[in-house]
Structures are given as structure tokens and as C-alpha cells.
PDB file of C-alpha atoms in Angstrom:
ATOM      1  CA  UNK A   1     -61.101 -21.832  56.617  1.00 89.00           C
ATOM      2  CA  UNK A   2     -61.151 -25.479  57.422  1.00 91.00           C
ATOM      3  CA  UNK A   3     -62.270 -26.579  60.868  1.00 90.00           C
ATOM      4  CA  UNK A   4     -62.260 -30.026  62.429  1.00 89.00           C
ATOM      5  CA  UNK A   5     -65.675 -30.836  63.895  1.00 90.00           C
ATOM      6  CA  UNK A   6     -65.106 -34.535  64.542  1.00 92.00           C
ATOM      7  CA  UNK A   7     -63.812 -35.120  68.016  1.00 92.00           C
ATOM      8  CA  UNK A   8     -60.349 -36.698  68.264  1.00 94.00           C
ATOM      9  CA  UNK A   9     -61.647 -39.566  70.265  1.00 94.00           C
ATOM     10  CA  UNK A  10     -63.647 -40.653  67.265  1.00 95.00           C
ATOM     11  CA  UNK A  11     -60.765 -40.205  64.852  1.00 94.00           C
ATOM     12  CA  UNK A  12     -58.527 -42.270  67.353  1.00 96.00           C
ATOM     13  CA  UNK A  13     -61.104 -45.051  67.699  1.00 96.00           C
ATOM     14  CA  UNK A  14     -61.482 -45.443  63.983  1.00 96.00           C
ATOM     15  CA  UNK A  15     -57.642 -45.631  63.568  1.00 97.00           C
ATOM     16  CA  UNK A  16     -57.449 -48.177  66.332  1.00 97.00           C
ATOM     17  CA  UNK A  17     -60.250 -50.237  64.812  1.00 97.00           C
ATOM     18  CA  UNK A  18     -58.458 -50.195  61.428  1.00 97.00           C
ATOM     19  CA  UNK A  19     -55.237 -51.225  63.033  1.00 95.00           C
ATOM     20  CA  UNK A  20     -56.857 -54.183  64.662  1.00 96.00           C
ATOM     21  CA  UNK A  21     -58.409 -55.266  61.339  1.00 97.00           C
ATOM     22  CA  UNK A  22     -54.996 -55.052  59.651  1.00 95.00           C
ATOM     23  CA  UNK A  23     -53.378 -57.031  62.446  1.00 94.00           C
ATOM     24  CA  UNK A  24     -56.072 -59.693  62.264  1.00 95.00           C
ATOM     25  CA  UNK A  25     -55.484 -60.006  58.513  1.00 96.00           C
ATOM     26  CA  UNK A  26     -51.698 -60.299  58.954  1.00 95.00           C
ATOM     27  CA  UNK A  27     -52.115 -63.019  61.650  1.00 96.00           C
ATOM     28  CA  UNK A  28     -54.586 -65.004  59.508  1.00 97.00           C
ATOM     29  CA  UNK A  29     -52.287 -64.959  56.434  1.00 97.00           C
ATOM     30  CA  UNK A  30     -49.218 -65.815  58.528  1.00 97.00           C
ATOM     31  CA  UNK A  31     -51.094 -68.698  60.138  1.00 97.00           C
ATOM     32  CA  UNK A  32     -52.170 -69.918  56.796  1.00 97.00           C
ATOM     33  CA  UNK A  33     -48.543 -69.691  55.490  1.00 97.00           C
ATOM     34  CA  UNK A  34     -47.296 -71.517  58.640  1.00 97.00           C
ATOM     35  CA  UNK A  35     -49.814 -74.358  58.496  1.00 96.00           C
ATOM     36  CA  UNK A  36     -49.162 -74.828  54.816  1.00 96.00           C
ATOM     37  CA  UNK A  37     -45.450 -74.892  55.237  1.00 96.00           C
ATOM     38  CA  UNK A  38     -45.571 -77.349  58.210  1.00 96.00           C
ATOM     39  CA  UNK A  39     -47.882 -79.593  56.153  1.00 94.00           C
ATOM     40  CA  UNK A  40     -45.331 -79.510  53.311  1.00 93.00           C
ATOM     41  CA  UNK A  41     -42.471 -80.303  55.705  1.00 93.00           C
ATOM     42  CA  UNK A  42     -44.188 -83.085  57.396  1.00 90.00           C
ATOM     43  CA  UNK A  43     -45.449 -84.681  54.197  1.00 88.00           C
ATOM     44  CA  UNK A  44     -42.010 -84.697  52.468  1.00 82.00           C
ATOM     45  CA  UNK A  45     -40.980 -88.273  52.257  1.00 83.00           C
ATOM     46  CA  UNK A  46     -37.246 -87.773  51.457  1.00 86.00           C
ATOM     47  CA  UNK A  47     -36.134 -89.363  54.661  1.00 89.00           C
ATOM     48  CA  UNK A  48     -37.246 -92.174  56.954  1.00 88.00           C
ATOM     49  CA  UNK A  49     -38.182 -90.665  60.239  1.00 84.00           C
ATOM     50  CA  UNK A  50     -37.846 -93.858  62.454  1.00 88.00           C
ATOM     51  CA  UNK A  51     -39.024 -92.393  65.725  1.00 92.00           C
ATOM     52  CA  UNK A  52     -41.232 -89.616  64.337  1.00 93.00           C
ATOM     53  CA  UNK A  53     -39.323 -87.003  66.429  1.00 95.00           C
ATOM     54  CA  UNK A  54     -38.010 -85.070  63.435  1.00 95.00           C
ATOM     55  CA  UNK A  55     -41.313 -84.634  61.831  1.00 94.00           C
ATOM     56  CA  UNK A  56     -42.928 -83.952  65.242  1.00 95.00           C
ATOM     57  CA  UNK A  57     -40.393 -81.229  65.983  1.00 96.00           C
ATOM     58  CA  UNK A  58     -41.512 -79.363  62.844  1.00 96.00           C
ATOM     59  CA  UNK A  59     -43.742 -76.494  63.456  1.00 97.00           C
ATOM     60  CA  UNK A  60     -44.179 -72.736  63.309  1.00 97.00           C
ATOM     61  CA  UNK A  61     -44.815 -69.682  65.587  1.00 97.00           C
ATOM     62  CA  UNK A  62     -46.025 -66.121  64.748  1.00 97.00           C
ATOM     63  CA  UNK A  63     -44.328 -63.486  66.775  1.00 97.00           C
ATOM     64  CA  UNK A  64     -45.061 -59.785  67.283  1.00 96.00           C
ATOM     65  CA  UNK A  65     -42.287 -57.736  68.899  1.00 94.00           C
ATOM     66  CA  UNK A  66     -40.695 -60.872  70.248  1.00 93.00           C
ATOM     67  CA  UNK A  67     -43.749 -62.405  71.831  1.00 95.00           C
ATOM     68  CA  UNK A  68     -45.391 -65.527  70.479  1.00 95.00           C
ATOM     69  CA  UNK A  69     -48.997 -64.847  69.481  1.00 96.00           C
ATOM     70  CA  UNK A  70     -49.825 -68.266  67.968  1.00 96.00           C
ATOM     71  CA  UNK A  71     -48.356 -71.287  66.224  1.00 96.00           C
ATOM     72  CA  UNK A  72     -48.145 -75.069  65.973  1.00 95.00           C
ATOM     73  CA  UNK A  73     -49.216 -77.448  68.557  1.00 93.00           C
ATOM     74  CA  UNK A  74     -46.352 -79.780  67.728  1.00 93.00           C
ATOM     75  CA  UNK A  75     -48.401 -82.872  68.035  1.00 91.00           C
ATOM     76  CA  UNK A  76     -46.497 -86.189  67.716  1.00 92.00           C
ATOM     77  CA  UNK A  77     -46.796 -87.973  64.302  1.00 90.00           C
ATOM     78  CA  UNK A  78     -46.092 -91.340  66.048  1.00 90.00           C
ATOM     79  CA  UNK A  79     -46.576 -92.633  69.450  1.00 88.00           C
ATOM     80  CA  UNK A  80     -42.732 -93.047  69.801  1.00 85.00           C
ATOM     81  CA  UNK A  81     -42.208 -89.343  69.099  1.00 88.00           C
ATOM     82  CA  UNK A  82     -41.963 -88.223  72.641  1.00 86.00           C
ATOM     83  CA  UNK A  83     -39.132 -85.639  72.292  1.00 94.00           C
ATOM     84  CA  UNK A  84     -39.909 -84.000  69.002  1.00 95.00           C
ATOM     85  CA  UNK A  85     -42.572 -81.504  70.084  1.00 95.00           C
ATOM     86  CA  UNK A  86     -40.678 -80.504  73.109  1.00 96.00           C
ATOM     87  CA  UNK A  87     -37.564 -79.731  71.132  1.00 97.00           C
ATOM     88  CA  UNK A  88     -39.597 -77.804  68.558  1.00 97.00           C
ATOM     89  CA  UNK A  89     -41.252 -75.736  71.249  1.00 96.00           C
ATOM     90  CA  UNK A  90     -37.851 -75.015  72.961  1.00 96.00           C
ATOM     91  CA  UNK A  91     -36.323 -73.944  69.663  1.00 97.00           C
ATOM     92  CA  UNK A  92     -39.189 -71.514  69.041  1.00 96.00           C
ATOM     93  CA  UNK A  93     -38.776 -70.025  72.524  1.00 95.00           C
ATOM     94  CA  UNK A  94     -35.001 -69.722  72.057  1.00 95.00           C
ATOM     95  CA  UNK A  95     -35.387 -68.058  68.673  1.00 95.00           C
ATOM     96  CA  UNK A  96     -38.208 -65.722  69.638  1.00 94.00           C
ATOM     97  CA  UNK A  97     -35.925 -63.743  71.928  1.00 91.00           C
ATOM     98  CA  UNK A  98     -33.789 -62.777  68.812  1.00 95.00           C
ATOM     99  CA  UNK A  99     -36.737 -61.038  67.033  1.00 94.00           C
ATOM    100  CA  UNK A 100     -37.863 -58.096  69.179  1.00 92.00           C
ATOM    101  CA  UNK A 101     -39.509 -55.941  66.510  1.00 94.00           C
ATOM    102  CA  UNK A 102     -42.325 -56.529  64.017  1.00 94.00           C
ATOM    103  CA  UNK A 103     -44.110 -59.619  62.843  1.00 95.00           C
ATOM    104  CA  UNK A 104     -42.094 -62.834  62.328  1.00 96.00           C
ATOM    105  CA  UNK A 105     -43.132 -66.213  61.087  1.00 96.00           C
ATOM    106  CA  UNK A 106     -40.669 -68.861  62.507  1.00 96.00           C
ATOM    107  CA  UNK A 107     -40.597 -72.331  60.915  1.00 96.00           C
ATOM    108  CA  UNK A 108     -38.432 -74.867  62.686  1.00 97.00           C
ATOM    109  CA  UNK A 109     -37.362 -78.487  62.933  1.00 96.00           C
ATOM    110  CA  UNK A 110     -36.238 -78.721  66.500  1.00 96.00           C
ATOM    111  CA  UNK A 111     -34.189 -81.922  66.397  1.00 96.00           C
ATOM    112  CA  UNK A 112     -30.525 -81.318  66.680  1.00 94.00           C
ATOM    113  CA  UNK A 113     -29.920 -83.686  63.698  1.00 94.00           C
ATOM    114  CA  UNK A 114     -32.272 -81.916  61.221  1.00 94.00           C
ATOM    115  CA  UNK A 115     -29.235 -80.003  59.868  1.00 93.00           C
ATOM    116  CA  UNK A 116     -27.408 -83.275  59.222  1.00 94.00           C
ATOM    117  CA  UNK A 117     -30.324 -84.766  57.391  1.00 94.00           C
ATOM    118  CA  UNK A 118     -30.686 -81.688  55.128  1.00 93.00           C
ATOM    119  CA  UNK A 119     -26.787 -81.848  54.630  1.00 94.00           C
ATOM    120  CA  UNK A 120     -27.225 -85.376  53.263  1.00 93.00           C
ATOM    121  CA  UNK A 121     -29.391 -83.861  50.486  1.00 92.00           C
ATOM    122  CA  UNK A 122     -32.726 -84.880  52.061  1.00 93.00           C
ATOM    123  CA  UNK A 123     -35.563 -82.471  52.490  1.00 93.00           C
ATOM    124  CA  UNK A 124     -36.462 -81.471  56.043  1.00 94.00           C
ATOM    125  CA  UNK A 125     -37.369 -77.810  55.535  1.00 95.00           C
ATOM    126  CA  UNK A 126     -35.807 -76.958  52.133  1.00 93.00           C
ATOM    127  CA  UNK A 127     -39.075 -77.165  50.112  1.00 93.00           C
ATOM    128  CA  UNK A 128     -40.904 -75.556  52.935  1.00 93.00           C
ATOM    129  CA  UNK A 129     -38.562 -72.528  52.934  1.00 93.00           C
ATOM    130  CA  UNK A 130     -39.335 -72.077  49.140  1.00 93.00           C
ATOM    131  CA  UNK A 131     -43.149 -72.407  49.716  1.00 95.00           C
ATOM    132  CA  UNK A 132     -43.007 -69.903  52.604  1.00 94.00           C
ATOM    133  CA  UNK A 133     -41.163 -67.301  50.402  1.00 94.00           C
ATOM    134  CA  UNK A 134     -43.470 -67.809  47.538  1.00 95.00           C
ATOM    135  CA  UNK A 135     -46.734 -67.654  49.687  1.00 96.00           C
ATOM    136  CA  UNK A 136     -45.432 -64.554  51.625  1.00 93.00           C
ATOM    137  CA  UNK A 137     -44.830 -62.602  48.438  1.00 93.00           C
ATOM    138  CA  UNK A 138     -48.179 -63.571  47.113  1.00 93.00           C
ATOM    139  CA  UNK A 139     -50.348 -63.139  50.227  1.00 91.00           C
ATOM    140  CA  UNK A 140     -48.580 -60.279  51.959  1.00 85.00           C
TER     141      UNK A 140
END
């Protein structure tokens, strides 16, 4: 006969502690990927960012069940880049509502014209997407 002598409260506490440890590990790895991808996007010199807004609008956020847990500060890369960060944050907020389950790493270029710059064959987020996919497979 097998009998459980450990109180369920101890079992539950250990499970909860392990779950928190796993979540901390996931967040740390997603943050590393997000920071690396944003650095890649901001350092790509395939286009001339005259105002700095496009690079300043580039950032990331980590979501869990649709709520932003952490992410980029969207600091301006130039003094003239007054709108980039605001646009990036707004896009993160808009997209977050579309991901209501699980962990999500969002990487954005918030300026409306980012897609046009990419369409001209210039690298805004293209190389960053490849880097994110590669790092995610390796780290997670």
C-alpha cells in the first residue's frame, strides 16, 4: 500500500516555486532575444533614417496572456526623433490585444512608412526576424 504523507500544501508550494522559476527563465530568454533583435534592427544601415523616428520606433515587448510584462524603452536615437518612440509603443499596445494566450515576443517598427522602406528592398526588420527565429529555436 502506498500512502501520501507529504501535505498537499507542500506539494503545491513546490509546484508553484518551480513554475515561477520556469517563467523567470522564459522572460529572461525572451528579453535577451528582444534586446538582440532590436540592436540588430537599429544597427542595420541599409537606409538613411533622416529624422531618427524609424529606428526610434523599433522595439519589443514581452506579453503573457495579452498583458505587457516588459520590453523596450523606445529611447530616441536622435534629438529630432520625437514621434518614433510614441508610435512604437502605440503599435505594441494595439498588437497586444490580439494575443490573449501564452507568451509572445512582439518586435515592431512603429512608423507607418516602415513597410514601404522594406518594400524598397531595404532592411528595417528583415534581418531581425531571421535573428529572432534562429535565437528562439536555439534558446527556447
